[in-house]
Coordinates of C-alpha atoms in Angstrom, one line a residue:
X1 CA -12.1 -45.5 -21.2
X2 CA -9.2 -42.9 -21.4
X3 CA -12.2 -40.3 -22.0
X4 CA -14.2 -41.3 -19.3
X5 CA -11.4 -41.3 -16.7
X6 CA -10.4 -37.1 -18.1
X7 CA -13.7 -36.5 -18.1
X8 CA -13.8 -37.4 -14.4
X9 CA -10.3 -35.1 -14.0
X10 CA -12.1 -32.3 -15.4
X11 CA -15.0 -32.9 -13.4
X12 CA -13.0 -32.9 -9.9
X13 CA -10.8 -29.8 -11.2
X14 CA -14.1 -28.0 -12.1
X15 CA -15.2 -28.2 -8.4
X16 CA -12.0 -27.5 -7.1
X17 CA -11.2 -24.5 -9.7
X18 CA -14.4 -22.8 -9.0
X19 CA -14.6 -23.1 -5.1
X20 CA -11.2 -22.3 -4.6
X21 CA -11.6 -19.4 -6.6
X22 CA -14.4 -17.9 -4.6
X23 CA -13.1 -18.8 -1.3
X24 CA -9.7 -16.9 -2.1
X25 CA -10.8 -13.9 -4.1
X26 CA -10.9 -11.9 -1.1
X27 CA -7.0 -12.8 -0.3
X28 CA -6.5 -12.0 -4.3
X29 CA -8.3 -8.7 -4.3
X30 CA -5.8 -7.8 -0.8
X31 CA -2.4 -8.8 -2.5
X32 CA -4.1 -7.6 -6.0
X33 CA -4.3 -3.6 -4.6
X34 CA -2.0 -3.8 -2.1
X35 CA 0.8 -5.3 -4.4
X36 CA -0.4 -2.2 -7.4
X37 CA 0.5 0.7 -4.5
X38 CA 3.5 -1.0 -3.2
X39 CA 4.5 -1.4 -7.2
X40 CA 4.3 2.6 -6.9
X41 CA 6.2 3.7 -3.8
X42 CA 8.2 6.3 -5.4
X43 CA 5.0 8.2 -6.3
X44 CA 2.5 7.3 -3.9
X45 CA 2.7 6.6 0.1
X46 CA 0.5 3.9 1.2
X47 CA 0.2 5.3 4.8
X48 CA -0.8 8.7 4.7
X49 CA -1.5 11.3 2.1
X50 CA 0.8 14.5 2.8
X51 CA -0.4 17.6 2.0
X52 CA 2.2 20.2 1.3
X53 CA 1.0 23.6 2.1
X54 CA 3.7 27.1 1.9
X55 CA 2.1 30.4 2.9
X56 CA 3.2 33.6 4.7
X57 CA 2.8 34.6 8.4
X58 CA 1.7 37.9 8.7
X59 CA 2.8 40.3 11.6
X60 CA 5.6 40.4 13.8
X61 CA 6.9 36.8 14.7
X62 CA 8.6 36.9 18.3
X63 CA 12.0 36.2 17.9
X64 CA 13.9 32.7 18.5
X65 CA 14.5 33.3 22.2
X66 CA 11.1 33.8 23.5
X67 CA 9.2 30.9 21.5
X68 CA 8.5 28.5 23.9
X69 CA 5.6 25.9 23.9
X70 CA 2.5 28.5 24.1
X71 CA 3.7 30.6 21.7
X72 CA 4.8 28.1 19.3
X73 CA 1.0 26.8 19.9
X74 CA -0.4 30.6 19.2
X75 CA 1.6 30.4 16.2
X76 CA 0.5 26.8 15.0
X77 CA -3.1 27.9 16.0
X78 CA -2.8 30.5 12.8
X79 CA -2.2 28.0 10.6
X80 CA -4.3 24.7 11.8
X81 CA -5.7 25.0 15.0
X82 CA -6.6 20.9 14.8
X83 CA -3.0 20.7 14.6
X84 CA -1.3 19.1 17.8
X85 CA 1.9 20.1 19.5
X86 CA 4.6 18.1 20.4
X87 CA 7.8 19.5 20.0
X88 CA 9.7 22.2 18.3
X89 CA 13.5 23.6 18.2
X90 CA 15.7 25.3 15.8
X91 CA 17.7 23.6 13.2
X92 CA 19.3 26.9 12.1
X93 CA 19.4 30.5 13.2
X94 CA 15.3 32.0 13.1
X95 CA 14.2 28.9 11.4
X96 CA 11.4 27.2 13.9
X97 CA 10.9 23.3 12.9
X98 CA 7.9 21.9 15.0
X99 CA 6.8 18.5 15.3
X100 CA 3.0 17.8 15.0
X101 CA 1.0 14.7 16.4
X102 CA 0.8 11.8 13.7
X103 CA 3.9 12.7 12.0
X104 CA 2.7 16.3 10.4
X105 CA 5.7 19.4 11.2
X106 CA 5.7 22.8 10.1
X107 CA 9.1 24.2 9.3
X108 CA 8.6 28.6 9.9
X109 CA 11.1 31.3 9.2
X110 CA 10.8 34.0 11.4
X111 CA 12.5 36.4 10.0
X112 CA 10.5 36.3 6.3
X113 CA 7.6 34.6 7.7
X114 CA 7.6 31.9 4.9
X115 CA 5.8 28.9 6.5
X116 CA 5.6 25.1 5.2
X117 CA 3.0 22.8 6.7
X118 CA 3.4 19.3 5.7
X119 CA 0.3 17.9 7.5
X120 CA -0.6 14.2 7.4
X121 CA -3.9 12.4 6.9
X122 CA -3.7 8.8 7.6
X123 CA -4.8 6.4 4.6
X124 CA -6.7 3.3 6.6
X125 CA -7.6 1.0 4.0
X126 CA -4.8 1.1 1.9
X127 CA -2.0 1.5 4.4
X128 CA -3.9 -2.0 6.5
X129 CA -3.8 -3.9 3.0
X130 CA 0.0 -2.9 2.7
X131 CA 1.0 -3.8 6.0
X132 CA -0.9 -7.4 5.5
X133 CA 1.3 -7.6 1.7
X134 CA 4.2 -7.4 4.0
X135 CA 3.6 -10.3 6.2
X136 CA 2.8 -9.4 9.6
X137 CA 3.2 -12.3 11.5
X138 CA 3.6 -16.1 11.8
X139 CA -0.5 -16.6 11.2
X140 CA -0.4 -14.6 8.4
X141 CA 2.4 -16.8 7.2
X142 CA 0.4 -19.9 7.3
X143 CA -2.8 -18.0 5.6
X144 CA -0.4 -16.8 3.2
X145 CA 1.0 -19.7 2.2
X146 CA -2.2 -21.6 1.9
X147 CA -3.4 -18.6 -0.7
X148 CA -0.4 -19.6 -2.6
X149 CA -1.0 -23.5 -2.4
X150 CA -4.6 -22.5 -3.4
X151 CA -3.7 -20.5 -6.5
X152 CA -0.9 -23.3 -7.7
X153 CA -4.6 -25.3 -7.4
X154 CA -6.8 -23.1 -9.4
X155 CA -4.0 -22.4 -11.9
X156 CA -3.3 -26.4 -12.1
X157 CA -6.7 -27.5 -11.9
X158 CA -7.6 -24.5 -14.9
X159 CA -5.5 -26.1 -16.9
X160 CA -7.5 -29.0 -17.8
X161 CA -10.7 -27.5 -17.6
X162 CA -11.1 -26.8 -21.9
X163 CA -10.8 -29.5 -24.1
X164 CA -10.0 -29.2 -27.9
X165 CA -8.6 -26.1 -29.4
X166 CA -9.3 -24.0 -26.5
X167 CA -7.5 -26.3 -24.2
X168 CA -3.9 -27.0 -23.4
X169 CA -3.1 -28.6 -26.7
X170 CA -4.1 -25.7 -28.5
X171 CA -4.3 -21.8 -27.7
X172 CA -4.3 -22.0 -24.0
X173 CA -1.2 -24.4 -24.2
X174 CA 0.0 -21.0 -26.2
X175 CA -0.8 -18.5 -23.4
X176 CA 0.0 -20.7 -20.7
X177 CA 3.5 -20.5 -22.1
X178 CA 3.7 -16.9 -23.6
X179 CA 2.6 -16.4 -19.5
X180 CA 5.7 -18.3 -18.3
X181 CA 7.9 -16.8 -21.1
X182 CA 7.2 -13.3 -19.8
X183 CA 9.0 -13.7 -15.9
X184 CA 11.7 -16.2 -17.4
X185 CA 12.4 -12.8 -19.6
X186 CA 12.4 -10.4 -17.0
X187 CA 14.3 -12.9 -15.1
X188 CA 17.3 -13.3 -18.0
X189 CA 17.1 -9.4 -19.0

């Protein structure tokens, strides 16, 4: 009778284990990358990938007092024509800083010439998967929290799933332990 009655459990977590699983793999993959760049902020920006590039103006440069906007534009046009203005000024004596459309500057010393072009290129994917690992609103809230209702579900129901030596009462009863072991650790170190 017991049997009969866990074989039934096992039956019902089955279904729910497996179609749980595929209906949230998507949500999984989402927090899955996202969560893998966010773990590596330091190192990598989710949002754009900058691109650092130093090189040398040739020729006269005008001096500080007659750069205005078109010839802050001839001189941007050297170095990326694509590039779009928006603003510029001088943080310092013949040093030029100007401020490029979607967050790109170039920073420009006029007396040596030395230029730096930090230009910007947007990262969609990865930068939309972020913002969504970040919560961005009360509907994602409730979606969110479901995903985490429905993976206490596939964990619980996966539980039960293997009988024998295989199943809770023997090695997975040892992982499913070493696996809480390992936060309670990091939690205590």
């Amino acid at each position: 009778m017991a049997t009969t009655a866990m074989n039934r459990v096992r039956r019902v977590c089955r279904q729910v284990h497996r179609h749980l699983s595929y209906f949230f793999t998507g949500m999984l993959a989402v927090y899955a990358l996202s969560g893998i760049a966010l773990n590596h902020k330091a190192t990598f920006n989710t949002n754009y990938r900058v691109e650092r590039i130093e090189t040398r103006l040739d020729g006269h440069l005008p001096p500080a007092s007659a750069m205005d906007r078109e010839a802050v534009c001839c001189l941007l046009a050297r170095i990326d024509p694509q590039a779009g203005y928006v603003k510029h000024y001088f943080p310092e004596a013949g040093q030029l800083r100007v401020f490029l459309r979607g967050g790109s500057n170039l920073w420009v010393d006029l007396g040596t010439g030395q230029a730096v072009y930090e230009r910007l290129t947007p990262r969609p994917v990865i930068s939309a998967l972020a913002r969504l690992h970040y919560n961005p609103g009360r509907w994602w809230t409730a979606w969110a929290d479901a995903f985490g209702i429905g993976l206490l579900l596939i964990a619980l129901s996966g539980i039960v799933l293997l009988k024998g030596r295989s199943g809770l009462w023997g090695i997975g009863g040892v992982e499913l332990l070493a696996g809480i072991a390992v936060p309670l650790l990091f939690l205590l170190m």
